[in-house]
Coordinates of C-alpha atoms in Angstrom, one line a residue:
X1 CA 0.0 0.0 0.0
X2 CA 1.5 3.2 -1.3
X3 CA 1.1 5.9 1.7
X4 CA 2.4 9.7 1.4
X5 CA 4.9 11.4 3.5
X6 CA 3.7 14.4 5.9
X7 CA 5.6 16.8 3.4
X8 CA 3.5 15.0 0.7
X9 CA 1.0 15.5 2.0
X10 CA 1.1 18.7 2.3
X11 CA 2.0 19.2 -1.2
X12 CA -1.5 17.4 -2.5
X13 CA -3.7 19.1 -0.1
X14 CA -2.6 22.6 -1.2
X15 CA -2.7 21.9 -4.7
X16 CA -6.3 20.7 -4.3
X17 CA -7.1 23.6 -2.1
X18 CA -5.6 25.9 -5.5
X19 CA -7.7 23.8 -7.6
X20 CA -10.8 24.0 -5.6
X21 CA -10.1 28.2 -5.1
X22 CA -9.7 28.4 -8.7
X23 CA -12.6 26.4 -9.9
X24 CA -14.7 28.8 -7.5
X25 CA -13.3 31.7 -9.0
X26 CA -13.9 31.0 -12.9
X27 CA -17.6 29.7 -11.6
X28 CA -18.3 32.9 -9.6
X29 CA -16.5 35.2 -11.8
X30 CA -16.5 34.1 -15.6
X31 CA -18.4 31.2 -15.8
X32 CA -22.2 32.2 -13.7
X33 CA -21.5 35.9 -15.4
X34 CA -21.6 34.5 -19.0
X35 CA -24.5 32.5 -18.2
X36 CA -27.2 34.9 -17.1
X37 CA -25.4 37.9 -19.4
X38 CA -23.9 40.4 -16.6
X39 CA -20.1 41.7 -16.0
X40 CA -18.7 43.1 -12.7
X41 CA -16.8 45.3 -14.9
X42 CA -13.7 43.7 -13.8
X43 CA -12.1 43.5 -17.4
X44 CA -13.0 47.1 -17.6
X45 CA -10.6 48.0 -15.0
X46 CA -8.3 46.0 -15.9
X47 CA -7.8 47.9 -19.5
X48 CA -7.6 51.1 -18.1
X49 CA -5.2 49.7 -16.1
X50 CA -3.7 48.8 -19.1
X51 CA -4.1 51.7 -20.8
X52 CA -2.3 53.9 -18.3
X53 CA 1.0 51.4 -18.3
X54 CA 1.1 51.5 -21.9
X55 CA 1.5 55.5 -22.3
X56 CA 4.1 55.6 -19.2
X57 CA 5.9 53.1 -21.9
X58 CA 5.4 54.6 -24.7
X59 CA 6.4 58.0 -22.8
X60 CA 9.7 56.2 -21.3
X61 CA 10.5 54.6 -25.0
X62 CA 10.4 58.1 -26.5
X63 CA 12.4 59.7 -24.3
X64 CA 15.0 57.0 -24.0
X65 CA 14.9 57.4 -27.5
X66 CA 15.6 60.5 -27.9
X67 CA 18.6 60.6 -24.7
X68 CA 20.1 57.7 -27.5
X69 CA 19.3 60.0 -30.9
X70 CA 17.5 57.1 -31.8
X71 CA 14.9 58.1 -34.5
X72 CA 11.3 56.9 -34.0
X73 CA 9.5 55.2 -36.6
X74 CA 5.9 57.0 -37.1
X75 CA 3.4 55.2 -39.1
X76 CA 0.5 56.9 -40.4
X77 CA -2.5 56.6 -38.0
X78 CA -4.7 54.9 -40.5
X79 CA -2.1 53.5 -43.4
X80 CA -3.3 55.5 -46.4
X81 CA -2.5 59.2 -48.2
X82 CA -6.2 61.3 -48.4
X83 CA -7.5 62.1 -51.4
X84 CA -10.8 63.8 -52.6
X85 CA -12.2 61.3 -54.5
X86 CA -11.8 62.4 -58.5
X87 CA -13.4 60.8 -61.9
X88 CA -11.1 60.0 -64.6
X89 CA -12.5 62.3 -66.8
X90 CA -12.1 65.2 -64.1
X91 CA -8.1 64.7 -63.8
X92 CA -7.6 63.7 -67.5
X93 CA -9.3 67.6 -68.0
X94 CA -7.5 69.5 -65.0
X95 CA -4.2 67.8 -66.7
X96 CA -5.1 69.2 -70.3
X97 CA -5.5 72.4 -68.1
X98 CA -2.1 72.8 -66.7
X99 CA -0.2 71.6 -69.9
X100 CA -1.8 74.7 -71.8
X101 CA -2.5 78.3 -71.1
X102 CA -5.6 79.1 -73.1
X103 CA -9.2 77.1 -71.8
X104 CA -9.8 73.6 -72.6
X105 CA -10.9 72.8 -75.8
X106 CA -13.5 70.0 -75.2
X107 CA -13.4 69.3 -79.3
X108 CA -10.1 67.4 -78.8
X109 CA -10.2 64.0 -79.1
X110 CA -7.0 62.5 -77.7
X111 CA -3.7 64.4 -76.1
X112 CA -0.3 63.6 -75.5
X113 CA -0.7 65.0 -72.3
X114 CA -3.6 62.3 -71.2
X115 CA -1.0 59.4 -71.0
X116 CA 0.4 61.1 -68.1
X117 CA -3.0 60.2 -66.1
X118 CA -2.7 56.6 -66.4
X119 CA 1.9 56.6 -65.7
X120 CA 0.8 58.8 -62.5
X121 CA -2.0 56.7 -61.7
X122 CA 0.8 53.8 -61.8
X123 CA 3.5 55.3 -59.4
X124 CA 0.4 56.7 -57.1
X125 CA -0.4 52.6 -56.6
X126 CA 3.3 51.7 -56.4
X127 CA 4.3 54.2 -53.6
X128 CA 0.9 54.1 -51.8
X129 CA -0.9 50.9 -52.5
X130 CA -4.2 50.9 -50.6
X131 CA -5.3 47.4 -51.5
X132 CA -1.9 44.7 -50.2
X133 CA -1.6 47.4 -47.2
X134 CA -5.1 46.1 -46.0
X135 CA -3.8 42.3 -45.4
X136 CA -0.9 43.3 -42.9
X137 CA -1.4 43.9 -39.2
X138 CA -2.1 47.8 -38.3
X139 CA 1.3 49.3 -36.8
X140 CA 0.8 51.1 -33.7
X141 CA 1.7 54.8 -32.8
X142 CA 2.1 54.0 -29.0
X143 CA 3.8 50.6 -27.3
X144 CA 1.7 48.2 -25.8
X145 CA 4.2 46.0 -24.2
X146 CA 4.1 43.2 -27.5
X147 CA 7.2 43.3 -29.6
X148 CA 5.1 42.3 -32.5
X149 CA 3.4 45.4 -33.1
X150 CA 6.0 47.7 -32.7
X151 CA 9.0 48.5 -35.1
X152 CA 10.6 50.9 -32.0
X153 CA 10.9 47.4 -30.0
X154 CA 14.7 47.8 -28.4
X155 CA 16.6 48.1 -25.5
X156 CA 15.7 51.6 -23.7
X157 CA 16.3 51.0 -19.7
X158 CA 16.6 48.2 -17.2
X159 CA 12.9 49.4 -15.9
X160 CA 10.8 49.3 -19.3
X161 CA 12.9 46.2 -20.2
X162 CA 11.7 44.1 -16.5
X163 CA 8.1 45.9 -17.3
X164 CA 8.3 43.7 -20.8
X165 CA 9.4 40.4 -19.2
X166 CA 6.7 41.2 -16.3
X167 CA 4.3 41.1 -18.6
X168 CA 5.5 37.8 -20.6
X169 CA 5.2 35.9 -17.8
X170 CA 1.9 37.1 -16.9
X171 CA 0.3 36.7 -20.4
X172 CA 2.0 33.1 -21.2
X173 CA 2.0 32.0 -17.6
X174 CA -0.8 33.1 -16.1
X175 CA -3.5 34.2 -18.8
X176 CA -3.0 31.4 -21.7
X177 CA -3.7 28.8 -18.8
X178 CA -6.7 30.3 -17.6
X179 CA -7.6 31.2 -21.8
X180 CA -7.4 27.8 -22.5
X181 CA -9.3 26.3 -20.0
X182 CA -12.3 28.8 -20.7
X183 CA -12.1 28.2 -24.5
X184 CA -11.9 24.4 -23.7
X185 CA -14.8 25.0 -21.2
X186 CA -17.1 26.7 -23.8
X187 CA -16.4 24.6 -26.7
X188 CA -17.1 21.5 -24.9
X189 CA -20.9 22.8 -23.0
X190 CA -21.8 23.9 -26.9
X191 CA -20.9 20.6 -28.5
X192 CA -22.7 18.9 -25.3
X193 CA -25.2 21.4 -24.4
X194 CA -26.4 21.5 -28.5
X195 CA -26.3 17.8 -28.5
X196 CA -28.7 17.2 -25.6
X197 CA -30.7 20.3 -26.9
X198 CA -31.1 18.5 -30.4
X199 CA -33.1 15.3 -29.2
X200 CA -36.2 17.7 -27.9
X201 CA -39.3 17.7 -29.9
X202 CA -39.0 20.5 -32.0
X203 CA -41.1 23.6 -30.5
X204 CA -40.6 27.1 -28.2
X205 CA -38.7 24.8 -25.2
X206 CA -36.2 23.6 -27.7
X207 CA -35.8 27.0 -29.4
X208 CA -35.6 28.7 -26.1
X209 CA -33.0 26.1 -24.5
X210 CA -31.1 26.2 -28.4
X211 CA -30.7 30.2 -27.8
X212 CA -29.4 30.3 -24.0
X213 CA -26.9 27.3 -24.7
X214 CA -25.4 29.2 -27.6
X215 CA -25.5 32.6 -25.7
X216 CA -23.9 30.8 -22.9
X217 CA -21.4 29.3 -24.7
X218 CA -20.4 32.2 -26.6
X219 CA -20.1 34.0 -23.8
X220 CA -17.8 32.1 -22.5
X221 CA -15.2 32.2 -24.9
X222 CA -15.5 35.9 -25.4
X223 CA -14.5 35.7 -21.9
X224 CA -11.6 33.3 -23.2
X225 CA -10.4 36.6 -25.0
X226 CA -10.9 38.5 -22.3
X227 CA -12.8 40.5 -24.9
X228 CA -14.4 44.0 -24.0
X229 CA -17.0 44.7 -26.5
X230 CA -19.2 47.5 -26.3
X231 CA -22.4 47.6 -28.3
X232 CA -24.3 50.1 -29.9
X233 CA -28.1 50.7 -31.2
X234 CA -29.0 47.1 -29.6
X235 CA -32.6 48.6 -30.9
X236 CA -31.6 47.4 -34.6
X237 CA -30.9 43.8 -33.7
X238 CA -31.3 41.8 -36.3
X239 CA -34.5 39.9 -36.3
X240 CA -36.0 36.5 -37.7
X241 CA -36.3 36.4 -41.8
X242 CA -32.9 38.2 -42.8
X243 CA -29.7 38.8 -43.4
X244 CA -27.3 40.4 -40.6
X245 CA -23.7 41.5 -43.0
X246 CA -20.7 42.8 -41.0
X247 CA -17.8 43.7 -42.3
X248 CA -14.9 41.0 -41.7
X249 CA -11.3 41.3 -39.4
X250 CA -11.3 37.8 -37.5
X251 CA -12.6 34.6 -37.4
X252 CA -13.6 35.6 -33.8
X253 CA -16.1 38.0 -35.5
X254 CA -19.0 35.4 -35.1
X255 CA -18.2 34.9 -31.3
X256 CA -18.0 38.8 -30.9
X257 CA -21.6 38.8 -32.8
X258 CA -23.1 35.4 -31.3
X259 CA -22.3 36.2 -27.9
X260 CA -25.3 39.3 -27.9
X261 CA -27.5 37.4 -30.6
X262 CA -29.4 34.4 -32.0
X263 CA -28.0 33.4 -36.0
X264 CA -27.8 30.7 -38.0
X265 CA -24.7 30.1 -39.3
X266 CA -23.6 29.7 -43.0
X267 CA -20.3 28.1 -43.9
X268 CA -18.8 24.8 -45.3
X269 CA -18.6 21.5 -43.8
X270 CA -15.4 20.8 -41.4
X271 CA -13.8 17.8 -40.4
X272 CA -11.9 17.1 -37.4
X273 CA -12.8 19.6 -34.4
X274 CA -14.7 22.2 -36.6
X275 CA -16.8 19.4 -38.0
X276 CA -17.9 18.0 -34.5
X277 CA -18.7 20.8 -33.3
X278 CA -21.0 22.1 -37.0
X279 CA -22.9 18.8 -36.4
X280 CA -23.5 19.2 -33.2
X281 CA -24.8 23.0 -33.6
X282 CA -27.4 21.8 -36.3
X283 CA -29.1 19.4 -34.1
X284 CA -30.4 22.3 -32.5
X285 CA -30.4 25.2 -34.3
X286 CA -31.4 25.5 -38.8
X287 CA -28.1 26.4 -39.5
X288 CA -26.6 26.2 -43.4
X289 CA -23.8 24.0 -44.2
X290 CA -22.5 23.1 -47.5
X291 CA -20.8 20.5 -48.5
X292 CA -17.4 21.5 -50.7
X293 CA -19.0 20.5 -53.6
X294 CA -21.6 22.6 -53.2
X295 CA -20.0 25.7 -52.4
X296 CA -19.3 27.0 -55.6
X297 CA -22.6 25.9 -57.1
X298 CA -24.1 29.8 -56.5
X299 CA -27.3 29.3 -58.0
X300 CA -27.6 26.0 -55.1
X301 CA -26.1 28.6 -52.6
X302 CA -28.8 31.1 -53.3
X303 CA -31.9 28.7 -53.3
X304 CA -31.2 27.3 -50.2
X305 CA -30.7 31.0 -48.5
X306 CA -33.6 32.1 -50.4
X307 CA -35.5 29.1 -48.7
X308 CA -34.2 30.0 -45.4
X309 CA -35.2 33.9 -45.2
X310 CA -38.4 32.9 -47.1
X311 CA -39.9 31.5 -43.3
X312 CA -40.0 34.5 -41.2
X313 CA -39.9 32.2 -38.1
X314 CA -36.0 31.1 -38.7
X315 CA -33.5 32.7 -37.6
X316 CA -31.3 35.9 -39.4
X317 CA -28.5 34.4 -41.3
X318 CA -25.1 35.9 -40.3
X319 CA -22.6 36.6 -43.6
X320 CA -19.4 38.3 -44.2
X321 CA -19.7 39.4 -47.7
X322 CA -15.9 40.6 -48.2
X323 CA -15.2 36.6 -48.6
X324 CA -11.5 37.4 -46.7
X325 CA -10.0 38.9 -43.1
X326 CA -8.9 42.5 -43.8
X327 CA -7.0 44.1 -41.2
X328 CA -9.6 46.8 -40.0
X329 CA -8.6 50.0 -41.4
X330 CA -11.1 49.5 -44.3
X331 CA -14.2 47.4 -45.8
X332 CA -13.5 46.1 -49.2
X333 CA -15.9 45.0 -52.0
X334 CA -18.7 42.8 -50.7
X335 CA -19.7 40.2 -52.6
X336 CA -23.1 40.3 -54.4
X337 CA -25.1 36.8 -53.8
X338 CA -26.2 37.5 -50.1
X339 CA -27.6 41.1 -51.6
X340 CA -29.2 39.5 -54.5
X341 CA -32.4 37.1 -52.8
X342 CA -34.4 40.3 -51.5
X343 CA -34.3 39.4 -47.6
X344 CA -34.3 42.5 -45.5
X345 CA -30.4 43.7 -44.5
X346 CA -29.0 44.3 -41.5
X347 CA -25.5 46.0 -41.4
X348 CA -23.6 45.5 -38.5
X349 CA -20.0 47.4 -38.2
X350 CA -17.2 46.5 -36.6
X351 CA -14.1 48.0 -35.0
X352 CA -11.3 46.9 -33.4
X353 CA -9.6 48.6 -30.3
X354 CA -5.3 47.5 -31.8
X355 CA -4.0 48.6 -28.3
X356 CA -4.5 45.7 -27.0
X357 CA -3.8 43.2 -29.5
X358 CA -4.3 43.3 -32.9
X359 CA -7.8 40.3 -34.0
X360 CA -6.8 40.9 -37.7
X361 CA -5.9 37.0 -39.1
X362 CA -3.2 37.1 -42.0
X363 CA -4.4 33.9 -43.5
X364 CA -1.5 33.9 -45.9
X365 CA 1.0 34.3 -43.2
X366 CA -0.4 32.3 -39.5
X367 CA -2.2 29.0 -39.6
X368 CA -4.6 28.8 -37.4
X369 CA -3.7 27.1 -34.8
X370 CA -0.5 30.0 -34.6
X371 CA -3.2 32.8 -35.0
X372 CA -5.4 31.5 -31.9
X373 CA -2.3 31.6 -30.0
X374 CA -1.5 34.9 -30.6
X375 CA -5.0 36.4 -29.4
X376 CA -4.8 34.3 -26.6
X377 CA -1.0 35.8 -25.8
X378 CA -2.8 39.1 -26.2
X379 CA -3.6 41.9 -23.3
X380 CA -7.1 41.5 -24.3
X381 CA -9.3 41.8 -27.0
X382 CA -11.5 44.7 -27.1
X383 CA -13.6 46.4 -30.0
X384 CA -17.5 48.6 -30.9
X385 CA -20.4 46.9 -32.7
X386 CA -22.6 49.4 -34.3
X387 CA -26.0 47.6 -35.3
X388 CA -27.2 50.0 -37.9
X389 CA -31.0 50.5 -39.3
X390 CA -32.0 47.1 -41.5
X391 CA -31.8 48.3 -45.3
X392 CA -33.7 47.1 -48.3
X393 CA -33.2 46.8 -52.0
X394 CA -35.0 50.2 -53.9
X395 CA -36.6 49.4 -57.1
X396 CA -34.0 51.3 -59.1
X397 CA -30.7 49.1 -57.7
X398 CA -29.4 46.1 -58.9
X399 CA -27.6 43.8 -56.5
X400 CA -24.3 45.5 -57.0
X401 CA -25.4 48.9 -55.9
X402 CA -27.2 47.6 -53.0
X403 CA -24.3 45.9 -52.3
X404 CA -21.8 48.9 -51.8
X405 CA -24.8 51.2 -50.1
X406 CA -25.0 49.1 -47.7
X407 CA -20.9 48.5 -47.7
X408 CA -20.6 52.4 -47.3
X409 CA -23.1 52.7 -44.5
X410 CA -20.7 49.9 -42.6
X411 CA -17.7 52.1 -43.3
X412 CA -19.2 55.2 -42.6
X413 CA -20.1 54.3 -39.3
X414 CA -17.3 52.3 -38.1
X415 CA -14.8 54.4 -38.9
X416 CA -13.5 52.3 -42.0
X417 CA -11.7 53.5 -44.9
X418 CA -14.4 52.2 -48.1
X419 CA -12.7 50.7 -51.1
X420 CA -14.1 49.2 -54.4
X421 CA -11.3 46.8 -54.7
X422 CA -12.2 43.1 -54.1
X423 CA -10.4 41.5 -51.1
X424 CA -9.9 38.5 -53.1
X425 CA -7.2 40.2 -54.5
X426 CA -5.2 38.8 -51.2
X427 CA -4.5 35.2 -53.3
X428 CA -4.8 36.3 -57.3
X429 CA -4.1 38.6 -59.4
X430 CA -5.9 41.6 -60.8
X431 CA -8.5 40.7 -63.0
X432 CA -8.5 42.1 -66.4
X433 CA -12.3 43.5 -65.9
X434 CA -10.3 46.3 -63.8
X435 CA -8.1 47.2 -66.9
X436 CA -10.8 46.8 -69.3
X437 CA -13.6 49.1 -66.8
X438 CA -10.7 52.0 -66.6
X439 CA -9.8 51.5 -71.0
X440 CA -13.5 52.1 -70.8
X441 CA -14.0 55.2 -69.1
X442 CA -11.8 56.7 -71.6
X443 CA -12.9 55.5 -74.5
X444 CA -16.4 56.8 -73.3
X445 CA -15.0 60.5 -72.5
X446 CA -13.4 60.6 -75.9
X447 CA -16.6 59.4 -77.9
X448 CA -18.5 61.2 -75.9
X449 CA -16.6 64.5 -77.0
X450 CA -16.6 62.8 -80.5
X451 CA -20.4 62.7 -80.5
X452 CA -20.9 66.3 -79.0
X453 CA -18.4 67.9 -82.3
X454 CA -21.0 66.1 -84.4
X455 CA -23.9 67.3 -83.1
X456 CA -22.4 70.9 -83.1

């Protein structure tokens, strides 16, 4: 019979008293919180904790900096040069303009001068492009205590430099533990709690029990994030029969939008982890998987959305139309087949607090496993959510219109810099539709002054 030693003793009964302390903790603090949907406002204290350690850094970096002549690097605050947005036709004219002293003479049909629209246009993209620029992690005026988002990361004192290993060990030591555990917590009471939920008749117990295990659930691993989310116009919800849009960062965007809503997801079927978990969610809730062959069948895709927002008593669907992660400094072109089976819209904006650690994914450069551990390495995650009025389609628009009115109400009100260029453009190349729209525009300002000498 194996017996323990006094000192061993010892050893196993504190460790369980640790345990038990800390079980009670998450329970009382995180877990019982998430449940019933109320915060002590502890994380909220803890970021303006935060906040006021990261300028006495940033204030100490500068000035060691500049004791050491060290120059500063200075990014621009939101990564792009303003312009007032121009036609071609305008800048082609004001060129004419400047290359000749009497007024323009609107007869001409081409000019020398005209080519040097389309070479400026061409270093203008080269020196400032604002399309790759939107797939690389937003660098940050101020330190935040990660060497990752910082180019002004060096040696500056013995102090700031403790201050950085203080907080390694308490991010990777003390807050990745306790991460994990909550992320492994509410991933397994959705895959169980859904399961369980899924074998009840269908009717208001099981939708009502389906709603509060996903809010739950969510909850939790926003709490996993320590994410601080603050919401806006909760009036504008949206509601049963249609289509909630947001504009696309992270594939934490659903949990930052589940965790103070009811959807029904749309994606494609996982295996492994991702796929246990989608089956398990469908048992109790209509959400809509597809297959991979299906995927790129869009007229299959559309009929079985149409289907869904057809019966008012199913849940809104929840879609990112950019198709990709951009890094929150701007909404790109949103994709037109979630616009196109006239369901009522509701735009939801989304903005990202990169203080605290930055939620943008660069697919092409972190798997996801690397990703996930980042944001869980992270001070915290914190972010708005603007739910805007829902938006229809007016007789007059096609999809495509629709589409980027409701892409520039998104921008307008987050805060985001609105581009036409498709975010697709990540993986491939420019397609030669972009060429042929601008040899266009050209063509129809010459024709046009063509036409008008004609006339005349």
């Amino acid at each position: 019979m194996f017996l323990l030693l006094p000192f061993d003793s010892l050893i196993v009964s504190l460790l369980g008293i640790s345990l038990t302390v800390l079980f009670t903790l998450l329970l009382v603090f995180i877990i019982a919180p998430a449940i019933f949907g109320v915060s002590f406002g502890i994380r909220k204290l803890y970021m303006k904790t935060l906040l006021k350690i990261f300028a006495w850094a940033t204030l100490r970096m500068e000035r060691g900096a500049k004791e050491k002549n060290h120059q500063l690097y200075k990014p621009y605050t939101n990564g792009i040069i303003a312009k007032d947005p121009t036609s071609l036709e305008e800048e082609i004219k004001e060129i004419r303009r400047s290359g000749s002293s009497k007024a323009l003479d609107n007869t001409r049909e081409f000019e020398l001068s005209d080519i040097f629209y389309f070479c400026r246009k061409g270093m203008e993209t080269i020196m400032d492009d604002e399309v790759t620029k939107r797939f690389s992690a937003e660098e940050l005026e101020s330190w935040n205590l990660l060497s990752r988002t910082n180019y002004n990361f060096q040696y500056i004192s013995l102090r700031l430099t403790v201050l950085w290993g203080l907080g390694v060990l308490i991010r990777y030591c003390f807050l990745l533990p306790l991460r994990i555990a909550l992320a492994f917590t509410g991933i397994s009471l959705l895959v169980v709690g859904t399961t369980v939920v899924g074998y009840l008749p269908n009717g208001r117990f099981k939708e009502f029990l389906s709603k509060h295990v996903h809010l739950m659930c969510y909850r939790i691993c926003v709490r996993a994030l320590t994410a601080i989310i603050t919401y806006h116009d909760r009036k504008n919800r949206p509601r049963n029969g249609g289509i909630c849009v947001a504009n696309h960062t992270s594939p934490i965007d659903v949990i930052i939008l589940a965790s103070d809503g009811y959807y029904a997801m749309v994606g494609q079927v996982h295996g492994g982890l991702m796929g246990v978990i989608q089956r398990a969610m469908v048992k109790a809730c209509p959400h809509v998987w597809f297959e991979r062959s299906e995927v790129k069948d869009r007229h299959l895709v559309a009929k079985r959305l149409t289907e869904h927002v057809q019966d008012k008593s199913k849940l809104p669907i929840l879609i990112f139309p950019e198709g990709t992660c951009i890094n929150n400094t701007s909404v790109m072109m949103f994709k037109k087949g979630s616009f196109e089976i006239g369901a009522t819209v509701y735009p939801v904006a989304i903005k990202y607090d990169p203080q605290f650690g930055d939620a943008f994914w660069n697919s092409s450069k972190y798997g996801m496993v690397t990703y996930l551990l980042r944001m869980m390495t992270s001070w915290a995650i914190v972010c708005s959510v603007w739910y805007l009025p829902p938006m229809t389609r007016e007789a007059e628009e096609d999809a495509v219109q629709f589409a980027n009115r409701v892409k520039s109400a998104i921008a307008r009100q987050g805060g985001l810099v609105d581009l036409l260029w498709d975010g697709g453009l990540k993986r491939e190349k420019v397609k030669d539709t972009f060429k042929e729209e601008q040899q266009k525009l050209y063509s129809k300002m010459i024709v046009g002054n063509h036409e008008d000498r004609s006339r005349s």
